[in-house]
Tab-separated table of C-alpha atoms in Angstrom:
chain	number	residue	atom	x	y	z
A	10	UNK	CA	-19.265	-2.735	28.851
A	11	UNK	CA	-17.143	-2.315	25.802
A	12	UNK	CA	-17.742	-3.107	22.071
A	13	UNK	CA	-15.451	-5.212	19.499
A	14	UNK	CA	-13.591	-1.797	18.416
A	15	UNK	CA	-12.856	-1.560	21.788
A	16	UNK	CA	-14.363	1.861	22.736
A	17	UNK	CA	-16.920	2.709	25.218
A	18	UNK	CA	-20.772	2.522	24.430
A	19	UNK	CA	-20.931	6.455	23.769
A	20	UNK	CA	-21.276	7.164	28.020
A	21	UNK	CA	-19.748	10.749	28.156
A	22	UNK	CA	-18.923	11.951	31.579
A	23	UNK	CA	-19.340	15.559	32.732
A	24	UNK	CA	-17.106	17.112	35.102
A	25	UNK	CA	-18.625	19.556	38.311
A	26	UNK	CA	-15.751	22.441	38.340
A	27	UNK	CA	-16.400	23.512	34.646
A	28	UNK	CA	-19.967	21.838	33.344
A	29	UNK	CA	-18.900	22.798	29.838
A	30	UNK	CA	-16.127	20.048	29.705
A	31	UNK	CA	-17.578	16.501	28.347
A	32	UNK	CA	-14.978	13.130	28.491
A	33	UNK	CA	-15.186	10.594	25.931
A	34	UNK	CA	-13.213	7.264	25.802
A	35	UNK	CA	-12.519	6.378	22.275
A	36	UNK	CA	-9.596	3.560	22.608
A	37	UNK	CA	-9.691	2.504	18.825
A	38	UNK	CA	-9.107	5.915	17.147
A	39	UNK	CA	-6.765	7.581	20.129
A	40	UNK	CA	-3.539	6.347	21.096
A	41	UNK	CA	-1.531	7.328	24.163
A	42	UNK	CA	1.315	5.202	22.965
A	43	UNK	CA	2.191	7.423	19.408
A	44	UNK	CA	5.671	7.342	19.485
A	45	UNK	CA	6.275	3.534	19.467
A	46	UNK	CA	6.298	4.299	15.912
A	47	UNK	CA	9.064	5.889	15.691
A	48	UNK	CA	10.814	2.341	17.510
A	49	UNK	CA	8.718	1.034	14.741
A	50	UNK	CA	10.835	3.036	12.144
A	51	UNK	CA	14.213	2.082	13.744
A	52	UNK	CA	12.939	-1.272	13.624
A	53	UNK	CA	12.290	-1.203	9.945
A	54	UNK	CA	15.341	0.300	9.529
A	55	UNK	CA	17.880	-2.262	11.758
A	56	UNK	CA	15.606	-4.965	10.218
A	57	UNK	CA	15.500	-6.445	13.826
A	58	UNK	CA	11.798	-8.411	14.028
A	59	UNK	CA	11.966	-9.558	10.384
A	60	UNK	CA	15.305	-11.069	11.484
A	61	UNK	CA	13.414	-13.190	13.737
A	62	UNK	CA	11.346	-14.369	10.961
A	63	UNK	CA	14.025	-16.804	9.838
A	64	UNK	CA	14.966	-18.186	13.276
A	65	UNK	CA	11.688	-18.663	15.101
A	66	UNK	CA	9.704	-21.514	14.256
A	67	UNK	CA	5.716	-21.683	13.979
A	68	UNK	CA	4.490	-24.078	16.102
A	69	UNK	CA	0.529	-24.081	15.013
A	70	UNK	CA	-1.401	-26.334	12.782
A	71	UNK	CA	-3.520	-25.598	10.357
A	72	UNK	CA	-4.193	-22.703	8.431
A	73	UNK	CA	-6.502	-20.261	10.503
A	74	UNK	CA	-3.277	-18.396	12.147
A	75	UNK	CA	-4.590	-15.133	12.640
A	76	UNK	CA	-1.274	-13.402	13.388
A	77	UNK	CA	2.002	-13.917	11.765
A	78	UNK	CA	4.487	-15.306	14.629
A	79	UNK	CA	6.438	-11.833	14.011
A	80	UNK	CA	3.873	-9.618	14.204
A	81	UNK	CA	3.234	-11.467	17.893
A	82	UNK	CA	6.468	-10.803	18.612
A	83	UNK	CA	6.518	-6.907	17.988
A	84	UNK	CA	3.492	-7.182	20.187
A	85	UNK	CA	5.486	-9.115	23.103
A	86	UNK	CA	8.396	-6.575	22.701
A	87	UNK	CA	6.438	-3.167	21.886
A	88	UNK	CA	4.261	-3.809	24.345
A	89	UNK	CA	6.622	-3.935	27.283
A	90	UNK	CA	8.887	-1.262	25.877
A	91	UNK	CA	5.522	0.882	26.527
A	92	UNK	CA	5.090	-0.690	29.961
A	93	UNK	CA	2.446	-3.385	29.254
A	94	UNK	CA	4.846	-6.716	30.538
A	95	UNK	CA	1.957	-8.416	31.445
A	96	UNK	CA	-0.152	-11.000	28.962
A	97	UNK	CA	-3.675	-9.228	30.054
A	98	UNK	CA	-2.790	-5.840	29.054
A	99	UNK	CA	-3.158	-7.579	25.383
A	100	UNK	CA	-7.034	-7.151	26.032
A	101	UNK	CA	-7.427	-3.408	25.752
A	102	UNK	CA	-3.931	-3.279	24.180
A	103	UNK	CA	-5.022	-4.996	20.948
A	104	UNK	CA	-7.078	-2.184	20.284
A	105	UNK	CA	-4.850	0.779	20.171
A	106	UNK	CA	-4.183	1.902	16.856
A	107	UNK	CA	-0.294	2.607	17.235
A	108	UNK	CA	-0.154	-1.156	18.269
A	109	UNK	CA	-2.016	-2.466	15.681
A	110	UNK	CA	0.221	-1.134	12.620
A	111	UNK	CA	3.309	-1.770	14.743
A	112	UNK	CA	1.905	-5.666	14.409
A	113	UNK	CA	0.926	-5.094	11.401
A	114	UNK	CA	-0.874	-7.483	9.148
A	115	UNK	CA	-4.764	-7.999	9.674
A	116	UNK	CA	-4.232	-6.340	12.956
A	117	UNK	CA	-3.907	-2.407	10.779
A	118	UNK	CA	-7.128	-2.710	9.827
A	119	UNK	CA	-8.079	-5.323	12.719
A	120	UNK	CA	-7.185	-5.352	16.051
A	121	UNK	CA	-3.970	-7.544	17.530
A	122	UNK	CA	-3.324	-10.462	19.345
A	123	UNK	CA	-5.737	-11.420	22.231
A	124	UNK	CA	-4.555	-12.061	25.885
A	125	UNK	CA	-5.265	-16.294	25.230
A	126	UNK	CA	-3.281	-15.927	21.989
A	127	UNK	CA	-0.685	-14.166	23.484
A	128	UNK	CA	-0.235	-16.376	26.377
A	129	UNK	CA	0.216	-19.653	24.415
A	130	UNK	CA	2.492	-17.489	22.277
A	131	UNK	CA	4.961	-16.488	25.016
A	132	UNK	CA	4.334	-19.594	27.591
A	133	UNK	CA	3.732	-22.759	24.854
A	134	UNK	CA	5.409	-21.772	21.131
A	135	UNK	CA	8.340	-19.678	22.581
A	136	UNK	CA	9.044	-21.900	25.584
A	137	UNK	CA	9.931	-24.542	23.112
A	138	UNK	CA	13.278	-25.015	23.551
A	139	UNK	CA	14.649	-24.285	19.895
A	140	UNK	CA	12.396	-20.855	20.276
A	141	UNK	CA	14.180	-20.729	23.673
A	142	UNK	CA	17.500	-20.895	21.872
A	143	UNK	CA	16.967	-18.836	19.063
A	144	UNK	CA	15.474	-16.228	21.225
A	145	UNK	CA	18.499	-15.783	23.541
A	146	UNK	CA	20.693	-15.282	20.480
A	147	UNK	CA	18.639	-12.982	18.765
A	148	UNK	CA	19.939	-10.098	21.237
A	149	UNK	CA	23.242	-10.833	19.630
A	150	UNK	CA	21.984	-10.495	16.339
A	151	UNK	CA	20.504	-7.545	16.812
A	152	UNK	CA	23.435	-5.806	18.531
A	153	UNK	CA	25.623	-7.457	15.175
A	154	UNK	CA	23.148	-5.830	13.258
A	155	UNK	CA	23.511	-1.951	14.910
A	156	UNK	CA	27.421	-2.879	14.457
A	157	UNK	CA	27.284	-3.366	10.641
A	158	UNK	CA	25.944	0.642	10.670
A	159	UNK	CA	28.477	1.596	13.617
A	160	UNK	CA	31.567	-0.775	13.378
A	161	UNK	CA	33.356	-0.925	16.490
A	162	UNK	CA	37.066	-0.641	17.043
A	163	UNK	CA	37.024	-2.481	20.013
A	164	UNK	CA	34.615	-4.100	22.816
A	165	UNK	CA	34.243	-3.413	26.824
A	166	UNK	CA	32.003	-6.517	28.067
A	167	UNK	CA	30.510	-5.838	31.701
A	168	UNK	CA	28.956	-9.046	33.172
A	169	UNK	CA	26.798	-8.616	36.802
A	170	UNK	CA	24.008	-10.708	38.245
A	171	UNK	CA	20.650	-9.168	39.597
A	172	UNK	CA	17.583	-10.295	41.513
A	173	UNK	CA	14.401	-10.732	40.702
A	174	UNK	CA	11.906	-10.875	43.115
A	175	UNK	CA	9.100	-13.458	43.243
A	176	UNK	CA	5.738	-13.946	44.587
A	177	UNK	CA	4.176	-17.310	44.648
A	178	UNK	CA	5.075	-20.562	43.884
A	179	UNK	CA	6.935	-19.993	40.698
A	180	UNK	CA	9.543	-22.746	39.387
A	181	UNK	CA	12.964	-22.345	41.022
A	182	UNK	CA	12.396	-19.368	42.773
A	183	UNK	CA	14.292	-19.615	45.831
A	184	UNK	CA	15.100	-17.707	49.039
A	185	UNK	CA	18.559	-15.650	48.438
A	186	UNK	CA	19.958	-15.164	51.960
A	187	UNK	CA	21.879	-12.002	50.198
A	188	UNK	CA	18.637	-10.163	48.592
A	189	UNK	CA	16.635	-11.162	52.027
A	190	UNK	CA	13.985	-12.382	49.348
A	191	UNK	CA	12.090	-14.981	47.244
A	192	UNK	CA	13.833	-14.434	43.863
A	193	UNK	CA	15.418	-15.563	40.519
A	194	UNK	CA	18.984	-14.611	40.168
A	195	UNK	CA	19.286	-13.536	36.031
A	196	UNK	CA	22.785	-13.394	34.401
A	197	UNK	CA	23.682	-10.129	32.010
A	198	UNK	CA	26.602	-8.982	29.899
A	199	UNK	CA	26.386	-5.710	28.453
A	200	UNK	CA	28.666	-3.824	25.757
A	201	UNK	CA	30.137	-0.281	26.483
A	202	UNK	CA	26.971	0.807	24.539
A	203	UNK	CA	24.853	-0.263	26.737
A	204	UNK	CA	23.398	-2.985	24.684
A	205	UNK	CA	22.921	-6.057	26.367
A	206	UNK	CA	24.359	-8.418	24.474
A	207	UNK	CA	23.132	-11.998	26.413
A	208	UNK	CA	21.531	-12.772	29.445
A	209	UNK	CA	19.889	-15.914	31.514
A	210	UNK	CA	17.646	-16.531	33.924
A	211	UNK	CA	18.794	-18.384	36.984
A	212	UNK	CA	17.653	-20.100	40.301
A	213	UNK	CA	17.558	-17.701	43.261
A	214	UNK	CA	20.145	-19.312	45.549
A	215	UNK	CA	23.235	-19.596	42.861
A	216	UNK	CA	26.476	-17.781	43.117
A	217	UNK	CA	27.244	-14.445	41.395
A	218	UNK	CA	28.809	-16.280	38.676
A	219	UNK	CA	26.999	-19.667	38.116
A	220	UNK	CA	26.888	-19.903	34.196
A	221	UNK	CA	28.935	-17.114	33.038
A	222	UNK	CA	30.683	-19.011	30.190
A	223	UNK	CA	27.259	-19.892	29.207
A	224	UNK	CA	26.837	-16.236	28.679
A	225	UNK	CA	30.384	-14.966	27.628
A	226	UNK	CA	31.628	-17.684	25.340
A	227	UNK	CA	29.058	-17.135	22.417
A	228	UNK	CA	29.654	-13.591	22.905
A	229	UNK	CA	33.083	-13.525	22.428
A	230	UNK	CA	32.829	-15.761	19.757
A	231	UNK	CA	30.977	-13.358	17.515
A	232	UNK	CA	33.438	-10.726	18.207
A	233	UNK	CA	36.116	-13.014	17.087
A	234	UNK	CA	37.609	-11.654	13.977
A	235	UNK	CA	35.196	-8.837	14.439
A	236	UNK	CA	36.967	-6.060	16.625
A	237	UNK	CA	40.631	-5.078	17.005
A	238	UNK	CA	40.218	-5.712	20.988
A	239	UNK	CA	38.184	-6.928	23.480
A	240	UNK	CA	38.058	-6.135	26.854
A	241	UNK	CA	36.205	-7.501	29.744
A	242	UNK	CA	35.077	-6.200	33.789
A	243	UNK	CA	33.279	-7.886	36.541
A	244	UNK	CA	33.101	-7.142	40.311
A	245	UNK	CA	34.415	-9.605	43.082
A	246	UNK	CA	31.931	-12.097	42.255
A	247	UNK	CA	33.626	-13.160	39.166
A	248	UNK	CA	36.926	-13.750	40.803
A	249	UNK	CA	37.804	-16.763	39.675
A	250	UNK	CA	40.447	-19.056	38.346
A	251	UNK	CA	38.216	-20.154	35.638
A	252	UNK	CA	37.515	-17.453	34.454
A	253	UNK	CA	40.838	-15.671	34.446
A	254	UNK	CA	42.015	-18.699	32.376
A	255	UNK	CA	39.541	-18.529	29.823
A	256	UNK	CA	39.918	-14.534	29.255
A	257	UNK	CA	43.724	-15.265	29.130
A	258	UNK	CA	43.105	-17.991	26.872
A	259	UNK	CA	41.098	-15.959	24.382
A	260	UNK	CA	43.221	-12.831	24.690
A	261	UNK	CA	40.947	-11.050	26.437
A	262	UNK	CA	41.601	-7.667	28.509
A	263	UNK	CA	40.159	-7.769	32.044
A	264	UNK	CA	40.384	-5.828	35.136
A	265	UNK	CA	38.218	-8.288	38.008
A	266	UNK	CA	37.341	-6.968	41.805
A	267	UNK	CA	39.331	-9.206	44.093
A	268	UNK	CA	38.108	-9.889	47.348
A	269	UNK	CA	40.783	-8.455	50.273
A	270	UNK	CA	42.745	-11.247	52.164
A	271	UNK	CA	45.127	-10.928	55.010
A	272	UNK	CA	48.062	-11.671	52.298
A	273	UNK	CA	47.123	-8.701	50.059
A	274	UNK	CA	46.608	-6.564	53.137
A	275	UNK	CA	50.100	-7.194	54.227
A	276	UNK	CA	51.780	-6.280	50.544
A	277	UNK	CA	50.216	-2.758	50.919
A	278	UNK	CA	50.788	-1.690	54.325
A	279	UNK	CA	52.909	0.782	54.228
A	280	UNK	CA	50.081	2.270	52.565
A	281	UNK	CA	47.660	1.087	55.817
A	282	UNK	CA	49.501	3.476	58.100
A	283	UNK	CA	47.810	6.437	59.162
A	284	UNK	CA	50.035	9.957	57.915
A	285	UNK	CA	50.981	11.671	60.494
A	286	UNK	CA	49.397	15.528	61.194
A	287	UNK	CA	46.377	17.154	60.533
A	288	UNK	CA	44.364	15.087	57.866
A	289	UNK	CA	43.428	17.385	54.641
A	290	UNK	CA	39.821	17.981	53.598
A	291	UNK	CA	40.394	16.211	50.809
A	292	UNK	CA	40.121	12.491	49.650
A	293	UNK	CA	43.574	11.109	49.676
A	294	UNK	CA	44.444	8.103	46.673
A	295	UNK	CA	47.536	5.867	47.000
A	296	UNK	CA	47.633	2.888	44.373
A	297	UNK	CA	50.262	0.000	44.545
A	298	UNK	CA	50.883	-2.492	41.570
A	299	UNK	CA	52.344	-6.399	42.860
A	300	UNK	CA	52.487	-9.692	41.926
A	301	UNK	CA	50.237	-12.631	43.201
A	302	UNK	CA	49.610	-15.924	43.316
A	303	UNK	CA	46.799	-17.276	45.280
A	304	UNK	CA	46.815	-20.682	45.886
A	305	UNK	CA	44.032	-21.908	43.767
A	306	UNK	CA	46.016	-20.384	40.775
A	307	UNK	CA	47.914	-21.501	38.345
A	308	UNK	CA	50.645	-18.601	37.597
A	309	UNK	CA	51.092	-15.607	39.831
A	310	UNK	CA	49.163	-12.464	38.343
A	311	UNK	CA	49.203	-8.823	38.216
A	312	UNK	CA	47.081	-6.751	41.256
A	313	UNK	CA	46.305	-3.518	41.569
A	314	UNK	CA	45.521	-1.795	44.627
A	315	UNK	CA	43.761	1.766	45.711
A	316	UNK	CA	44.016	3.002	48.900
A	317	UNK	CA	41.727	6.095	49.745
A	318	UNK	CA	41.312	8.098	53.083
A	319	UNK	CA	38.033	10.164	53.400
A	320	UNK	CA	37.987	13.195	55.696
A	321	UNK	CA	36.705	12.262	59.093
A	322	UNK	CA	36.879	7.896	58.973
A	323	UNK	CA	39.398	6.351	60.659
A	324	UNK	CA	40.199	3.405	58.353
A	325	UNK	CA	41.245	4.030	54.762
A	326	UNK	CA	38.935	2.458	51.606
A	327	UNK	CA	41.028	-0.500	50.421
A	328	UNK	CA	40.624	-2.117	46.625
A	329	UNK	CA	42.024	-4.715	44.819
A	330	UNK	CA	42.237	-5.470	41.140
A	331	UNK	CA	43.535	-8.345	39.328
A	332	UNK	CA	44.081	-7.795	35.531
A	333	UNK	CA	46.383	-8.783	32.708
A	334	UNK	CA	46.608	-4.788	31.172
A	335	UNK	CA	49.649	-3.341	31.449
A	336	UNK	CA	48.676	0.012	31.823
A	337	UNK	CA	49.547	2.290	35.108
A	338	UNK	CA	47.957	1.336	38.037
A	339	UNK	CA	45.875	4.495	38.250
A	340	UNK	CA	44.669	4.039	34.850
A	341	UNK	CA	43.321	0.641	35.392
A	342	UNK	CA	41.618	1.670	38.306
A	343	UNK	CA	40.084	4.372	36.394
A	344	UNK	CA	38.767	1.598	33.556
A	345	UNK	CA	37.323	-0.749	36.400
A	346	UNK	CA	35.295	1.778	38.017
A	347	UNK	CA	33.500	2.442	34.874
A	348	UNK	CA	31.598	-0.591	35.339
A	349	UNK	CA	29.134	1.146	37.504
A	350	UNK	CA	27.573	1.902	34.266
A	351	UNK	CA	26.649	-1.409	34.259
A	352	UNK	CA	24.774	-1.346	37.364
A	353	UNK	CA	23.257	1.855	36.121
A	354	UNK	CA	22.004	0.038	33.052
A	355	UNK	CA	20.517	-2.686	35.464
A	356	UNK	CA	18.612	-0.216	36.608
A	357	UNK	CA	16.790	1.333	33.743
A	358	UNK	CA	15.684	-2.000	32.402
A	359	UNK	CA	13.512	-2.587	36.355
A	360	UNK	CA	12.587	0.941	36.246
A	361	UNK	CA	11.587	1.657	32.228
A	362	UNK	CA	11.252	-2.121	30.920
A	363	UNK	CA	9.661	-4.108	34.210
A	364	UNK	CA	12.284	-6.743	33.183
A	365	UNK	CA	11.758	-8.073	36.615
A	366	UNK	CA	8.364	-8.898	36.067
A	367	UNK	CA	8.490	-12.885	35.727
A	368	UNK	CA	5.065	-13.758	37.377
A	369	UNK	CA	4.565	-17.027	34.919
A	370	UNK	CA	4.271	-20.437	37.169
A	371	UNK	CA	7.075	-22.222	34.977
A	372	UNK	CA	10.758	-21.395	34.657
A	373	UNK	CA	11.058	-21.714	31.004
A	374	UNK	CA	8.415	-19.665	30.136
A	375	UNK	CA	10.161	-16.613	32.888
A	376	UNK	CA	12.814	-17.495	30.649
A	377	UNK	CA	11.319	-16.306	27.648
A	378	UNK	CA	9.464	-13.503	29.147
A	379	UNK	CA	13.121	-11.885	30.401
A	380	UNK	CA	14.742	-12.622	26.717
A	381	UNK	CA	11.680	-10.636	25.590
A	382	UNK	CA	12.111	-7.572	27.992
A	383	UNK	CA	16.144	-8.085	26.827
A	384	UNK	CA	14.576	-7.332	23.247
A	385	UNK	CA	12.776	-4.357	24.299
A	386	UNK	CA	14.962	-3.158	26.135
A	387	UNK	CA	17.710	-3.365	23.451
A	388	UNK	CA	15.401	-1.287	20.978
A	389	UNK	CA	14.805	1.525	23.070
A	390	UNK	CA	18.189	1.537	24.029
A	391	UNK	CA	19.352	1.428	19.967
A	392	UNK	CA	17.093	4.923	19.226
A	393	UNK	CA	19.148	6.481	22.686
A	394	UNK	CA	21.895	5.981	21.273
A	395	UNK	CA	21.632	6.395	17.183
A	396	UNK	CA	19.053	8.131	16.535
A	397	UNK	CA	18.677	10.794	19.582
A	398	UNK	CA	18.915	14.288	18.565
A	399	UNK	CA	21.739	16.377	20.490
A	400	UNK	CA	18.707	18.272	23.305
A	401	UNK	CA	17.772	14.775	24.304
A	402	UNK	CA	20.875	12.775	23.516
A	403	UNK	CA	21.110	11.976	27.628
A	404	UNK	CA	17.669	10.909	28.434
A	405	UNK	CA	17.264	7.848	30.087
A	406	UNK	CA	15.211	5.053	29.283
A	407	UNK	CA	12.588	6.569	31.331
A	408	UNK	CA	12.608	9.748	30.137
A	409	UNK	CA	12.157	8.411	26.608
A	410	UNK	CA	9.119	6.242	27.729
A	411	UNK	CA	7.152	9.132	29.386
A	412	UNK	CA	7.964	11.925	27.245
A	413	UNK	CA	8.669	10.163	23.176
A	414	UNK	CA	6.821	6.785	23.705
A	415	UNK	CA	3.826	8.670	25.173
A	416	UNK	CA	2.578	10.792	22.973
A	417	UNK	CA	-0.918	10.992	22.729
A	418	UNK	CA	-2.132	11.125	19.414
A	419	UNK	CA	-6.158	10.749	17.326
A	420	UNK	CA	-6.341	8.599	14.265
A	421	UNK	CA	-7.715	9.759	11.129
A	422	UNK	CA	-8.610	7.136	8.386
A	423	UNK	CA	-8.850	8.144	4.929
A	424	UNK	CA	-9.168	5.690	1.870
A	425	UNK	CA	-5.692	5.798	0.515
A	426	UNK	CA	-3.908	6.985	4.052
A	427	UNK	CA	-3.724	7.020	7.569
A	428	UNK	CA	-3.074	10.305	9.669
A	429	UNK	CA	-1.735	10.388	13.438
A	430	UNK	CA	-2.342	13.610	14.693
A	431	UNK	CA	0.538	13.616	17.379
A	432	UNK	CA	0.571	15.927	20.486
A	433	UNK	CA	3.631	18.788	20.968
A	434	UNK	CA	4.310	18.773	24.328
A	435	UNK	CA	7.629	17.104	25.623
A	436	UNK	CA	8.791	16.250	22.203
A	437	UNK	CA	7.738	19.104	19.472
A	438	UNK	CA	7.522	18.682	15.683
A	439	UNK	CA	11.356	19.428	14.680
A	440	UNK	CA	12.894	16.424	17.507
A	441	UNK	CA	10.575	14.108	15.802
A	442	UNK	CA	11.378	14.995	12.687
A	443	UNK	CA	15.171	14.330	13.558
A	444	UNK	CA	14.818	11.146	14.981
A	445	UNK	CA	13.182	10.216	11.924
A	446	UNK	CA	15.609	11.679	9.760
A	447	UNK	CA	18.312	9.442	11.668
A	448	UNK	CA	16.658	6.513	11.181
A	449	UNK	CA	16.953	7.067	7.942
A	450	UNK	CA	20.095	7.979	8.003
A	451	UNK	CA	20.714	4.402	9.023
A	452	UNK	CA	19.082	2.083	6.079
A	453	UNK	CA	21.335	0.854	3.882
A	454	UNK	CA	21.773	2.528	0.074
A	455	UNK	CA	19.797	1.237	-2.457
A	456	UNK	CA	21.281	-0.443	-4.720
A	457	UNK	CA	22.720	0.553	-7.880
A	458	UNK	CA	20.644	0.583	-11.223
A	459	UNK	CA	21.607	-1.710	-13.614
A	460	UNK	CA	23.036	0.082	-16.460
């Protein structure tokens, strides 16, 4: 049974191999979860949460609100950039010291947000559909917000769909003959960053690229004005009229996987023929650049094609490209393929943020709880990528979680001051001490004393 503080009753448990050795649980004044604060920091910093402040609106009446709706919302997005993506981890989680000055409020001194309070947080207040709204654009304003510190010259946009596999009866979750699963089928766009700058969730059984100007257009809006050039990728499932036109329309860069057809086969064949002699132990690259029209077009366009034979298979690896860039055929090819990234990036947020963890019974409220792992996911990615010293600069999301984000650390209160006394294991004294020095590095300048 635990207490209100959140700590065991004082049981201490004795273990055989060494009798000497006594365990004690004391949740309120030890924290596995240390460095969240320096996400905290960067937070403070970027001025992300507080920015929410102004475009979330409080649902509850009266005046007994515990918790302020943002310090709620650095518990939703804290807590699954941890690993807690599920509502019930709230009930030990509201305990933990790190979390409760990350929230912030009466929870320092307090404790945070229970499950129940969390739940009608994330599936009644946020589900609203202006909270809806202003939560999918607040990944935007975040990423606009990292800009202003790191102004970029130009944009690469990857868009790619995922799956998200369901079990029960949630809303819309349908059987995708593709995944071989129960499933929602989200929507993301990431920068060359790795930022993800807007996503949705979707219905299991809709194509690759159902909604993608619902996704792209505000994006590229934003940018408008904003960069020198923007550029834009997508694999085969994005080949489409639609949206060649609207990339062409907007001025937009793109280099788009294009399904093979028996017409494009037939353009490249002399490049189809097997070479004559002994084959070299080496992959073999032909590329050919030709006009094309298909005839769901309007204009004829440019394609690029790869050819590639692999020691020891009979059949070269054919490609195709359609794109508006005018550079060499090789180097185009060379820009598509770095949308793998993307896929990469996929990755990290099911591994390191659970982001396909949408258990909730109703699709809006999935909806919200994958703009919410977008948000987490976002801030750990900002610290990997401004304010990682040079030994860890390459660590994934993982790494980060398991080695910064879990650092065990005891709590010592004092009247005027609170100490963390933080373990040195993965991350020692001195790479702490530089990620906090470039957080700082990123506030703005105070401003100037009036003279």
């Amino acid at each position: 049974m635990t207490n209100p503080a959140g700590e065991s009753t004082g049981e201490i448990f004795r273990l055989d191999f060494d009798r000497r050795l006594m365990l004690q649980f004391r949740g309120a004044v030890v924290t596995s979860d240390a460095g969240l604060l320096a996400y905290r920091e960067l937070d403070d910093a970027l001025g992300l949460t507080a920015m929410a402040g102004d475009k979330l609106s409080d649902a509850r009446t009266g005046k007994n609100g515990r918790h302020a709706l943002i310090g709620m919302l650095r518990q939703s997005v804290f807590g699954r950039l941890a690993g807690y993506e599920d509502v019930n981890d709230a009930e030990r989680l509201r305990h933990d010291p790190a979390m409760r000055w990350i929230v912030g409020g009466k929870a320092a001194l307090g404790c945070a947000a229970s499950p129940s309070q969390m739940g009608r947080f994330e599936t009644r207040w946020l589900a609203a559909e202006k909270n809806l709204s202003a939560l999918i654009d607040l990944s935007g304003q975040w990423i606009d917000s990292v800009h202003a510190r790191r102004p970029p010259r130009g944009v690469v946009l990857d868009m790619d769909s995922s799956v998200s596999p369901t079990h029960g009866e949630q809303e819309m979750s349908v059987w995708n003959g593709h995944y071989s699963c129960t499933c929602y089928h989200p929507l993301f766009l990431f920068n060359q960053f790795g930022d993800l700058e807007r996503c949705a969730l979707r219905p299991g059984n809709v194509h690759s690229a159902d909604g993608w100007q619902s996704v792209l257009t505000p994006v590229v809006e934003r940018y408008k004005g904003n960069v020198s050039r923007i550029y834009f990728r997508a694999d085969a499932g994005f080949a489409n009229p639609d949206v060649y036109e609207f990339l062409e329309a907007e001025r937009i860069k793109y280099a788009i996987r294009l399904p093979a057809n028996r017409i494009l086969q037939e353009r490249i064949g002399h490049l189809l023929t097997r070479p004559i002699g002994r084959p070299p132990n080496e992959v073999r690259r032909s590329y050919a650049n030709f006009t094309y029209q298909a005839g769901s077009w309007t204009k004829p366009r440019r394609v690029v094609a790869k050819v590639e034979w692999h020691p020891g298979e009979l059949y070269p690896r054919v490609g195709f490209i359609v794109t508006n860039m005018a550079r060499p055929a090789e180097n185009v090819v060379a820009f598509y393929n770095k949308r793998g990234t993307c896929e990469q990036w996929i990755k990290e947020g099911k591994g390191a943020i659970m982001w396909t963890r949408l258990s909730c019974r109703g699709f809006a409220a999935n909806a919200v709880r994958l703009q919410l792992h977008a948000l987490a996911y976002n801030l750990g990615n900002f610290l990997r990528t401004l304010a990682t010293p040079e030994p860890i600069k390459d660590w994934s999301l993982t790494s980060l979680k398991e080695k910064l984000i879990k650092i065990g650390a005891k709590v010592i209160s004092h009247g005027r001051y609170v100490a963390f006394q933080m373990a040195e294991v993965a991350i020692p004294k001195y790479l702490f001490a530089d990620i906090l020095r470039l957080i700082a590095e990123l506030r703005p300048p105070p401003d100037a004393a009036p003279a």
